[in-house]
mmCIF file of C-alpha atoms and ligand atoms in Angstrom:
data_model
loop_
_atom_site.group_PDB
_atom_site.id
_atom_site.type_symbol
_atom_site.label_atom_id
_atom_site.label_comp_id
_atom_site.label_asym_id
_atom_site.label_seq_id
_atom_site.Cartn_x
_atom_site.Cartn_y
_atom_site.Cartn_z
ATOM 1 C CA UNK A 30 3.182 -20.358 -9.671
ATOM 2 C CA UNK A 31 -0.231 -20.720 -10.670
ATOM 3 C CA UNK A 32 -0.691 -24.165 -9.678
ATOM 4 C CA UNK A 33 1.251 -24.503 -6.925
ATOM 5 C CA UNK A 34 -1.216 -21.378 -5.332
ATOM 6 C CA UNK A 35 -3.884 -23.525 -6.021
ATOM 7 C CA UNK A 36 -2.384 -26.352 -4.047
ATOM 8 C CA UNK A 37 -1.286 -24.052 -1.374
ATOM 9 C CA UNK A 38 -5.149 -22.799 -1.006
ATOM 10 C CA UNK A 39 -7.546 -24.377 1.312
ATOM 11 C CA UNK A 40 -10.676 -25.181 -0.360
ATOM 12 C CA UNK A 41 -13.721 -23.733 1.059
ATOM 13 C CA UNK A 42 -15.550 -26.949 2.565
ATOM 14 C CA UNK A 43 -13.096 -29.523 2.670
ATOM 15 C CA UNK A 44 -11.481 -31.054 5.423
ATOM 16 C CA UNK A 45 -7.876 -30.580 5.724
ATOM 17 C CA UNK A 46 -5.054 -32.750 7.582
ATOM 18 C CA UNK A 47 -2.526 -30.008 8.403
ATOM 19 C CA UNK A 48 0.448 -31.823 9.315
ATOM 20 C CA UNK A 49 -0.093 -34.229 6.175
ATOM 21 C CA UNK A 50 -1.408 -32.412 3.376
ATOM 22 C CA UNK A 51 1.126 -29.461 3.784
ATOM 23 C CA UNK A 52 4.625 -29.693 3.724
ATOM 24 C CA UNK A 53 6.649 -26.896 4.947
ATOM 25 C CA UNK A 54 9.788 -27.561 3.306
ATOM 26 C CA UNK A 55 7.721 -27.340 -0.330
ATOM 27 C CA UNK A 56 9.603 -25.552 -2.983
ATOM 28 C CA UNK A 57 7.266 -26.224 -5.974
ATOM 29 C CA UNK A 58 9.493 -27.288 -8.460
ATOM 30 C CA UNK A 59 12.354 -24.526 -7.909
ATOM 31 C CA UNK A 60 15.392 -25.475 -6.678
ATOM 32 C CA UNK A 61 17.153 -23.183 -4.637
ATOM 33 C CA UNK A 62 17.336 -19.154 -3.656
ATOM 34 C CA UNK A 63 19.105 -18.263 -6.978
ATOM 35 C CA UNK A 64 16.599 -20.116 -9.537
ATOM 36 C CA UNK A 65 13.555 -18.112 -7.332
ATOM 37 C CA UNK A 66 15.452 -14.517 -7.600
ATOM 38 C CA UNK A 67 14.428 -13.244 -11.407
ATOM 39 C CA UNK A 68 10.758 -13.880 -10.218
ATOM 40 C CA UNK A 69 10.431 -12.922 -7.046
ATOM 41 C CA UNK A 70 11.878 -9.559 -8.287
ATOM 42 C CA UNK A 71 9.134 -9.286 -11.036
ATOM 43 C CA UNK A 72 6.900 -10.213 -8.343
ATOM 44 C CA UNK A 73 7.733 -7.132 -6.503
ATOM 45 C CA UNK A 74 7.984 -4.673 -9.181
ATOM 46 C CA UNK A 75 4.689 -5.653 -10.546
ATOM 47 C CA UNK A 76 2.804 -5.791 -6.657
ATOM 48 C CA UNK A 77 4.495 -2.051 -6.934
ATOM 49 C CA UNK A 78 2.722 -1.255 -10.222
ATOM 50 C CA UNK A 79 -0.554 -3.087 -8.948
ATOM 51 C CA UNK A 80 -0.785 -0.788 -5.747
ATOM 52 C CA UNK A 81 -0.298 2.717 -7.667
ATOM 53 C CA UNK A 82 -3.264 1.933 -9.265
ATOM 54 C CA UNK A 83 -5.027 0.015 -6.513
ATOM 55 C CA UNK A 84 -3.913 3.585 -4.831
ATOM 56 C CA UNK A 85 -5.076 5.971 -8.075
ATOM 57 C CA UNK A 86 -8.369 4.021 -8.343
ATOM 58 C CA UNK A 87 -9.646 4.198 -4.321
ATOM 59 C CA UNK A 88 -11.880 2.361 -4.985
ATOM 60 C CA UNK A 89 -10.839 -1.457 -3.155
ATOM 61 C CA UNK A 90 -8.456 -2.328 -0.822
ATOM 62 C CA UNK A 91 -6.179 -4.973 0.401
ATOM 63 C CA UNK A 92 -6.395 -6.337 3.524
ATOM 64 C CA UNK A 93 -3.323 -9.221 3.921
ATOM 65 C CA UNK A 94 -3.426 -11.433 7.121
ATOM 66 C CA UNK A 95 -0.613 -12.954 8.299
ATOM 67 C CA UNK A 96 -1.302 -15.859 10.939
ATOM 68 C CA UNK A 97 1.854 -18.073 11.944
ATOM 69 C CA UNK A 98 4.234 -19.840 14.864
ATOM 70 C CA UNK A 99 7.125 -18.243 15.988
ATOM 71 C CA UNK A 100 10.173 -17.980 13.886
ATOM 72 C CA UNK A 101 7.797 -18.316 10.972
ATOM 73 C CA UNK A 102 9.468 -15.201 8.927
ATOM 74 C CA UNK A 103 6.501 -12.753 9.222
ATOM 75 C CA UNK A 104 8.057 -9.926 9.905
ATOM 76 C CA UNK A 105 11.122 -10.574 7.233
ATOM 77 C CA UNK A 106 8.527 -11.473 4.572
ATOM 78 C CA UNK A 107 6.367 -7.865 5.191
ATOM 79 C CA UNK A 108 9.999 -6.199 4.750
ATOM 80 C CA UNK A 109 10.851 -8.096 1.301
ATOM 81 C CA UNK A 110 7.564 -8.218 -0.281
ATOM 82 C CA UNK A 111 6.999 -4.828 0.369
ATOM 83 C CA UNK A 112 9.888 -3.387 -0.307
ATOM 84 C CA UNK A 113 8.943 -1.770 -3.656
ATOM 85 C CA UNK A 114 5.763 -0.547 -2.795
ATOM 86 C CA UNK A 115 4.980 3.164 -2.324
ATOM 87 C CA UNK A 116 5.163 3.805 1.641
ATOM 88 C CA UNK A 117 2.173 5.957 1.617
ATOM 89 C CA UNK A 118 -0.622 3.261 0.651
ATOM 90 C CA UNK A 119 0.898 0.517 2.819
ATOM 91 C CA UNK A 120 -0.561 0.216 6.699
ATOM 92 C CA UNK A 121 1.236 -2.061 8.934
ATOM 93 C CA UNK A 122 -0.658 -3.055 12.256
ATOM 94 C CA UNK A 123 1.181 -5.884 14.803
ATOM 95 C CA UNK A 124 -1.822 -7.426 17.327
ATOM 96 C CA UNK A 125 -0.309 -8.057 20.304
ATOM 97 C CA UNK A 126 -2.030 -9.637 23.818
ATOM 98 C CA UNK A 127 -4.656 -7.326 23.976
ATOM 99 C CA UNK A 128 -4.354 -4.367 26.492
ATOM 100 C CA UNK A 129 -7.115 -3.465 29.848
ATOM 101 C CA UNK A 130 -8.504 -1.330 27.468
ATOM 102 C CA UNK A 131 -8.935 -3.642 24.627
ATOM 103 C CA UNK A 132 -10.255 -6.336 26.761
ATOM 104 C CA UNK A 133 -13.352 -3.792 27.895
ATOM 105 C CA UNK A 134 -14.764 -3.758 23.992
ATOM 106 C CA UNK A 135 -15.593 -7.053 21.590
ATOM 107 C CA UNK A 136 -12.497 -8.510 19.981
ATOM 108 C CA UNK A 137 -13.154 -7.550 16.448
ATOM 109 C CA UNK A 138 -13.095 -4.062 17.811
ATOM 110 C CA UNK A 139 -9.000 -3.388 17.425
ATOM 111 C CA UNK A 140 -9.107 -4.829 14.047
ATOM 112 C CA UNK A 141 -11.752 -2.675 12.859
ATOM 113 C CA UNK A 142 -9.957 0.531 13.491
ATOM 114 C CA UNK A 143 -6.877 -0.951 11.835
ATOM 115 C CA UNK A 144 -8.581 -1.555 8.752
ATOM 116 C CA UNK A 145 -7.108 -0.505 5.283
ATOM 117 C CA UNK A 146 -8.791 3.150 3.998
ATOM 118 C CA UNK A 147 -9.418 2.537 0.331
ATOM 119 C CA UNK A 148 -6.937 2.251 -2.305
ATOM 120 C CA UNK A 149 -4.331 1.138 0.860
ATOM 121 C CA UNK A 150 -2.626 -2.540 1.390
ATOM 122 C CA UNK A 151 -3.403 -3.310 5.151
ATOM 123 C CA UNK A 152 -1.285 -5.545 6.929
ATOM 124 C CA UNK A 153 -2.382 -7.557 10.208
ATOM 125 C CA UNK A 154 0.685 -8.921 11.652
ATOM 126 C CA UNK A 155 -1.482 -11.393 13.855
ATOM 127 C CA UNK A 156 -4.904 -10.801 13.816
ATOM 128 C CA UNK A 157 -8.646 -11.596 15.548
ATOM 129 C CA UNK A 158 -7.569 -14.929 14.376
ATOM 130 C CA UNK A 159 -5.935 -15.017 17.291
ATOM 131 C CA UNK A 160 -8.888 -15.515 19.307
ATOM 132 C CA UNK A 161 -9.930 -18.855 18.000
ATOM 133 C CA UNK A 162 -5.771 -19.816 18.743
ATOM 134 C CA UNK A 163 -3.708 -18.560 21.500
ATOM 135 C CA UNK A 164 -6.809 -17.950 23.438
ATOM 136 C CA UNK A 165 -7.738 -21.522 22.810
ATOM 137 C CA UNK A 166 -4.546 -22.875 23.460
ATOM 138 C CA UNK A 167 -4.336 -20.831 26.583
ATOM 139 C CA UNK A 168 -7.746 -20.512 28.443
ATOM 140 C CA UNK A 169 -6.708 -18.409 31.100
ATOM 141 C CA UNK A 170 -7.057 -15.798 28.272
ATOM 142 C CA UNK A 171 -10.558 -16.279 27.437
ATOM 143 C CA UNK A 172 -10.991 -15.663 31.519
ATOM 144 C CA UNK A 173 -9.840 -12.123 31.087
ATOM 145 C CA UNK A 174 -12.229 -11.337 28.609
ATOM 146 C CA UNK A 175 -14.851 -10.530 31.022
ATOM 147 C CA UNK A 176 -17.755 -12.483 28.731
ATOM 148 C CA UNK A 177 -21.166 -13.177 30.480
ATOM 149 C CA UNK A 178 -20.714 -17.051 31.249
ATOM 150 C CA UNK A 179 -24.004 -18.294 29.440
ATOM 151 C CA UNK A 180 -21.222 -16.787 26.574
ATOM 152 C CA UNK A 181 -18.477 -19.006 27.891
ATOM 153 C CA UNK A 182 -19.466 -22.208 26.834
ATOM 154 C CA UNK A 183 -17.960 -25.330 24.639
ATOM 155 C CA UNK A 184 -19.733 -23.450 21.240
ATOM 156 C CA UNK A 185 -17.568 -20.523 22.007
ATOM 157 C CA UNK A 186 -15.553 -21.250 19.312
ATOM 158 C CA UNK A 187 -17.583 -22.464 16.512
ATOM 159 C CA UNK A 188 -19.760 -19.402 17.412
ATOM 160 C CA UNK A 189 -16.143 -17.101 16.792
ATOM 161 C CA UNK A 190 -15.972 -18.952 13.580
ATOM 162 C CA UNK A 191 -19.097 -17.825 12.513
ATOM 163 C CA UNK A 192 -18.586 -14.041 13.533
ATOM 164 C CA UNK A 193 -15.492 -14.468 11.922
ATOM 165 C CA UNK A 194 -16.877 -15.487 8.237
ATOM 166 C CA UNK A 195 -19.782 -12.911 8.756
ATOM 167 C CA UNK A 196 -17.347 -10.314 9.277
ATOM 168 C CA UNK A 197 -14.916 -11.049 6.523
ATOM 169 C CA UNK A 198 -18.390 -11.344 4.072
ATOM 170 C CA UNK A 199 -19.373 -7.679 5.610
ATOM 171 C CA UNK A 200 -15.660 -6.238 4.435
ATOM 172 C CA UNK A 201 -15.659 -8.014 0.751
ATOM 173 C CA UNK A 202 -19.339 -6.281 0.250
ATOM 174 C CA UNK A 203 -17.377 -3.099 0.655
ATOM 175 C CA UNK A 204 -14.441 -3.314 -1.218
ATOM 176 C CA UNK A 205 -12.515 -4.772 1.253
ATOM 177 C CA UNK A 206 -10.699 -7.630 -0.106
ATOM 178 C CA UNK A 207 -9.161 -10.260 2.441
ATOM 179 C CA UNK A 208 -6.493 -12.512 1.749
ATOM 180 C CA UNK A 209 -5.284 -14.675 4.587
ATOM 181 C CA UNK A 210 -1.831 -16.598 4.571
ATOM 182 C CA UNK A 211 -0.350 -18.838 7.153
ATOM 183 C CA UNK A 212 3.087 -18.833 6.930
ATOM 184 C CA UNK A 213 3.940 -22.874 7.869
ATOM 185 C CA UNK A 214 7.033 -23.580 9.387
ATOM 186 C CA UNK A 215 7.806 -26.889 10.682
ATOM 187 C CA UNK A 216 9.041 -27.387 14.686
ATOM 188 C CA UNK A 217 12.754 -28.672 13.319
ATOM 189 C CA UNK A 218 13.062 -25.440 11.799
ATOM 190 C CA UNK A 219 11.626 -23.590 14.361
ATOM 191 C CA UNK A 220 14.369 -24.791 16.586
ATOM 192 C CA UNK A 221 17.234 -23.809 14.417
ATOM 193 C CA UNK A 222 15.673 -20.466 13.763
ATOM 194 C CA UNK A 223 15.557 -19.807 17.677
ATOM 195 C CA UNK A 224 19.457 -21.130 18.635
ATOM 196 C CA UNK A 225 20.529 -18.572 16.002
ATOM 197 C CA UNK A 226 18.073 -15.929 17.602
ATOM 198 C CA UNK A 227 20.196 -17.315 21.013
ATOM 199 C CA UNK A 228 23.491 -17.453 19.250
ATOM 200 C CA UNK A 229 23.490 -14.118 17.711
ATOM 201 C CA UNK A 230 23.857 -10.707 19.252
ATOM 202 C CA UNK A 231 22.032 -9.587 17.045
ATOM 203 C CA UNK A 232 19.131 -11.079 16.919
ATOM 204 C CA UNK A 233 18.717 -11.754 21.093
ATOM 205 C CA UNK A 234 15.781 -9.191 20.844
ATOM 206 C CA UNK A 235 13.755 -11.134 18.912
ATOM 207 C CA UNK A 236 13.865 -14.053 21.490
ATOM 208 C CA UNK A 237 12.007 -14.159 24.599
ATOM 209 C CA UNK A 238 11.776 -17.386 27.104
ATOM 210 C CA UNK A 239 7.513 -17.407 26.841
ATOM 211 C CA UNK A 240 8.688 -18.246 22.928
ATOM 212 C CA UNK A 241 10.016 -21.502 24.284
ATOM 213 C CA UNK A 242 6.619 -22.198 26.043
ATOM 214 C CA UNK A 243 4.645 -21.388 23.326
ATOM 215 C CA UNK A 244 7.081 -24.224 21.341
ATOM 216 C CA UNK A 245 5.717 -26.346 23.997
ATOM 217 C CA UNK A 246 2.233 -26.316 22.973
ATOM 218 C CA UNK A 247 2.705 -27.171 18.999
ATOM 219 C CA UNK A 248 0.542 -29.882 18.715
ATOM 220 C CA UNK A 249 -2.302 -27.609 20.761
ATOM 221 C CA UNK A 250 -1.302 -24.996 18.185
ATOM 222 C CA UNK A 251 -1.541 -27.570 15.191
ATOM 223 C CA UNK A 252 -4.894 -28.670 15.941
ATOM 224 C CA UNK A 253 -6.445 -25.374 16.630
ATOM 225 C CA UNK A 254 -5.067 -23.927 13.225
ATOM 226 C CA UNK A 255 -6.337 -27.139 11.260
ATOM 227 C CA UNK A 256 -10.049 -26.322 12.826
ATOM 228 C CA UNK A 257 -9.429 -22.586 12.126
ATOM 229 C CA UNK A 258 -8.789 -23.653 8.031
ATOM 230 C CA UNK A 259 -11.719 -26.052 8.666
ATOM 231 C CA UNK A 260 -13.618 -23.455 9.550
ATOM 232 C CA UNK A 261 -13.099 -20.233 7.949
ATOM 233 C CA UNK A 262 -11.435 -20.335 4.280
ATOM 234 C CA UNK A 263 -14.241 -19.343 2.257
ATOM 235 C CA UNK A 264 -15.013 -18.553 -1.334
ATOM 236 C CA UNK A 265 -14.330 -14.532 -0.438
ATOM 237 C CA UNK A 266 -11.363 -14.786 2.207
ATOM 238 C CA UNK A 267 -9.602 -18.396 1.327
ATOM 239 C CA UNK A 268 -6.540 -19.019 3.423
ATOM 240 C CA UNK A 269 -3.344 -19.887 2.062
ATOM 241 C CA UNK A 270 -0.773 -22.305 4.054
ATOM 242 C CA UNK A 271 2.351 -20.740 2.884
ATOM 243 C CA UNK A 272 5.621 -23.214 2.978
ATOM 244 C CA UNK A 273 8.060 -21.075 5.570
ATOM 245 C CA UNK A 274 10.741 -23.535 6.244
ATOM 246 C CA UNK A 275 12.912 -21.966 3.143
ATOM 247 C CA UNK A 276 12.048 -18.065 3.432
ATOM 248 C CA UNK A 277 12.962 -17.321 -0.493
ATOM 249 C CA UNK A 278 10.166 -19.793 -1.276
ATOM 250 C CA UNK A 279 8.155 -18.234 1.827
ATOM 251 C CA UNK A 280 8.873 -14.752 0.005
ATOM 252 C CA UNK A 281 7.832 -15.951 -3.871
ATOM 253 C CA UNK A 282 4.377 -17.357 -3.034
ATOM 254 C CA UNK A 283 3.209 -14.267 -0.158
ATOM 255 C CA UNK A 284 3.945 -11.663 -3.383
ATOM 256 C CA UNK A 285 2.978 -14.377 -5.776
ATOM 257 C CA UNK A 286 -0.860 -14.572 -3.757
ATOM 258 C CA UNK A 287 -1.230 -10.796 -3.066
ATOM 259 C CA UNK A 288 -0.700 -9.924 -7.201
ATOM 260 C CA UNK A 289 -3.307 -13.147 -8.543
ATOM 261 C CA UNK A 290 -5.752 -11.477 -5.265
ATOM 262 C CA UNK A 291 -5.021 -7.634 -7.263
ATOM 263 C CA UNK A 292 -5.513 -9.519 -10.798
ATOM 264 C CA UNK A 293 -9.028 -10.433 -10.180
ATOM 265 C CA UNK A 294 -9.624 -6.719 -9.452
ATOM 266 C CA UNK A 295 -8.706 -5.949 -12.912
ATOM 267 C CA UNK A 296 -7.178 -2.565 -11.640
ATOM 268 C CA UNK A 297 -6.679 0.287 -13.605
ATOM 269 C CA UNK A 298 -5.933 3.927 -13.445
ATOM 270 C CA UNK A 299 -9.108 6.182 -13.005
ATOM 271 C CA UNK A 300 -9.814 7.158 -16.759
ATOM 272 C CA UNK A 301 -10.839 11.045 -17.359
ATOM 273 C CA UNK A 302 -14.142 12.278 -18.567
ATOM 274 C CA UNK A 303 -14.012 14.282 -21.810
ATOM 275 C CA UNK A 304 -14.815 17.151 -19.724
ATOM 276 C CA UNK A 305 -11.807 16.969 -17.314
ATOM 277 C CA UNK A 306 -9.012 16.157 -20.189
ATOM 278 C CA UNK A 307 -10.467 19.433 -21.131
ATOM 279 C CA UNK A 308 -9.681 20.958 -18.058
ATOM 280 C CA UNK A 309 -6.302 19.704 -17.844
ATOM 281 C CA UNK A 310 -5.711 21.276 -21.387
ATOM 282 C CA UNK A 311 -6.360 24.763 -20.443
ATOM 283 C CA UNK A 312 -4.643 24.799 -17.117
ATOM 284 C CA UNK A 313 -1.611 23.567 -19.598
ATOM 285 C CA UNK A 314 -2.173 26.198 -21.977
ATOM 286 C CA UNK A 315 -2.196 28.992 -18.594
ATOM 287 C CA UNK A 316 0.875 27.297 -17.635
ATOM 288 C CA UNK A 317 2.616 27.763 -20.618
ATOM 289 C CA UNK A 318 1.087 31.650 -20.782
ATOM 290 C CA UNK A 319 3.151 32.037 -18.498
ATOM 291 C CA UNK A 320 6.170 31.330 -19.853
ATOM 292 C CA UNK A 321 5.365 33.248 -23.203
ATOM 293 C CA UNK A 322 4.962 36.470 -20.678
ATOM 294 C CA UNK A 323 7.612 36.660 -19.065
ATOM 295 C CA UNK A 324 10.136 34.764 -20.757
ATOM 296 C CA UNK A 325 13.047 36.839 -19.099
ATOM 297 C CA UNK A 326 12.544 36.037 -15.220
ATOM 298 C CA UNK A 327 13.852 33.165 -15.299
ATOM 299 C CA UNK A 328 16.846 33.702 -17.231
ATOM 300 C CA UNK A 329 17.748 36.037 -14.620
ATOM 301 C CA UNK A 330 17.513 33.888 -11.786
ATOM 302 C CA UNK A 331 19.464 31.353 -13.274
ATOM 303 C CA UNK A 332 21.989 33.910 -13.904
ATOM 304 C CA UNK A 333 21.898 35.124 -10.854
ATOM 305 C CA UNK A 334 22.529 31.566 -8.946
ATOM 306 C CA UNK A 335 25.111 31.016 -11.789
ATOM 307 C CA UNK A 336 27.206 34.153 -10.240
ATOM 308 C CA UNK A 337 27.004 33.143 -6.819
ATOM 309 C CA UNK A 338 28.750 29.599 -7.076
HETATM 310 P P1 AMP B 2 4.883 -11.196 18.672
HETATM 311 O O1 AMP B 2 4.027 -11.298 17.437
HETATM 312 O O2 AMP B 2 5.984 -12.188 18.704
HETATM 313 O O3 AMP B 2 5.306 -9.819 18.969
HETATM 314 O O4 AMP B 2 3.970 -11.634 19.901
HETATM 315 C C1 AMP B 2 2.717 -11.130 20.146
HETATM 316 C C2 AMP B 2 2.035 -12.047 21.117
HETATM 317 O O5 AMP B 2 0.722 -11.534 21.357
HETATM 318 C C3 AMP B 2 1.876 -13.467 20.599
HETATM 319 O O6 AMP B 2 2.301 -14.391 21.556
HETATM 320 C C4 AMP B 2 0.393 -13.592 20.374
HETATM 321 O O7 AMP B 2 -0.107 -14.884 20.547
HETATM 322 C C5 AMP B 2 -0.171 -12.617 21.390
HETATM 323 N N1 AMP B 2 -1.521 -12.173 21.036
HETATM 324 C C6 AMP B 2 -1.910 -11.546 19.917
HETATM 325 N N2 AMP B 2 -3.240 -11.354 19.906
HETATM 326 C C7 AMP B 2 -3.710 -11.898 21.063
HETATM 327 C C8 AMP B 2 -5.003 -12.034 21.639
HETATM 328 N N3 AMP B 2 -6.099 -11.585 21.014
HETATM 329 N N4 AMP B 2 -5.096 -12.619 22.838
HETATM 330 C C9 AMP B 2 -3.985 -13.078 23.468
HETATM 331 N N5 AMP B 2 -2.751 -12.987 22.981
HETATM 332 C C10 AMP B 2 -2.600 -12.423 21.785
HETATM 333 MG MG1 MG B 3 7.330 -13.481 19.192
#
């Protein structure tokens, strides 16, 4: 998996052709679900061992962007990869068109209350990336953003770019580690993911008719994510253009990236001073005092709730 991450990563710098250089039916050299299962389970148990300590050690923490198209299998790959991980250390945020509210502060502002405490995973389900797409795509939703118009000019978004990689430096200089991955699913498979979103009961919720205009503006889409890569995969937050047109691959490289990002972190749990192992020695030696004392008490409870039943 090693090398096919490093294909999958956008080097900081160069100029990449989106719809050439990354194929979204990829499946490294695996060949179907089956031959990815043994790994993508190791995956998950060892992304489960990685985040106790990531948890134990509050020290860093994980902040996971996921950026894609419809039908692209975000929200199925946040269920599977996660689904080993401890609940407690895991916070899930979905950015949605921003509310009245939201529009009245800057657009990093949302994000930054989402943000992962330390020793937590963070998950943006969308993110601020989605001001240098949709509302690029869509002007009509840089017009409700209420921006003094010597703002609203042609460098708007070059100028987002930059507050975008000035941010992302500000969180690694504080532990906060940012791994971005855009889950690439091609239009053909877009389209067979939506008829069964049509087709079955089931899944009618997840399908709503502005999905079908947003289909309409792929190539719009396309080029604004190839300038958002251009732009903003850096040394400290690369992004990763994830192959999503066969979700078991989709699944193996988004657990695959976050446990090589938690490897370079070298985590560990918090080691004791010589002082505190001391500590925890004589509140064991109390605890057992206690037993010694009164050794009878609980003999007679148990023979007590023995009676009963
Ligand atoms: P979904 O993820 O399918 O629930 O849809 C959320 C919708 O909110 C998507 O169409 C996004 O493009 C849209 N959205 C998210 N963030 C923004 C934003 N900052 N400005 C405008 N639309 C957004
Ligand atoms: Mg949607």
């Amino acid at each position: 998996m090693k090398k096919i991450l490093e294909s999958l990563r956008v080097q900081p710098g160069k100029k990449i052709d989106l719809r050439n250089d990354y194929d979204p039916g990829c499946i490294g050299h695996f060949m179907s679900k089956e031959d990815t299962e043994a790994t993508t389970a190791a995956g998950i148990r060892l992304l489960a061992e990685q985040q106790d300590k990531l948890y134990a050690q509050n020290t860093y923490a994980l902040l996971i962007i996921l950026q894609a198209m419809d039908a692209a299998g975000k929200d199925s790959t946040i269920k599977h990869v996660m689904s080993g991980v401890n609940p407690q250390g895991v916070q899930v945020t979905s950015f949605k068109v921003p509310s009245a509210e939201e529009l009245d502060h800057d657009y990093l502002r949302r994000c930054c209350v989402a943000l992962p405490n330390r020793g937590n995973i963070g998950i943006f389900n969308r993110s601020y990336y989605e001001e240098v797409l949709v509302v690029r795509v869509h002007p009509e939703y840089l017009e409700r953003q209420q921006l003094p118009p010597s703002l609203n000019d042609r460098h708007i978004w070059s100028r987002r770019f930059e507050e975008i990689n000035n941010f992302e430096k500000y969180l690694t200089d504080n532990g906060i580690v940012v791994l971005k991955l855009f889950l690439n699913v091609s239009k053909e498979e877009q389209k067979k993911r939506f008829l069964v979103r049509v087709d079955e009961p089931d899944k009618n919720w997840k399908f709503s008719a502005a999905d079908i205009h947003e289909r309409t503006c792929w190539d719009g889409y396309m080029d604004a994510y190839e300038e958002m890569f251009n732009n903003t995969s850096t040394p400290y937050a690369p992004w990763y253009i994830i192959p999503a047109d066969h979700k078991w691959f989709t699944r193996l490289a988004v657990v695959s990236a976050i446990n090589e990002t938690l490897d370079r972190l070298h985590l560990a749990f918090p080691e004791v001073t010589k002082e505190q192992k001391e500590a925890l020695l004589v509140a064991k030696a109390e605890m057992e005092r206690e037993n010694a004392e009164a050794p009878g008490r609980k003999n007679k409870a148990v023979k007590k709730r023995g009676k009963k039943s």
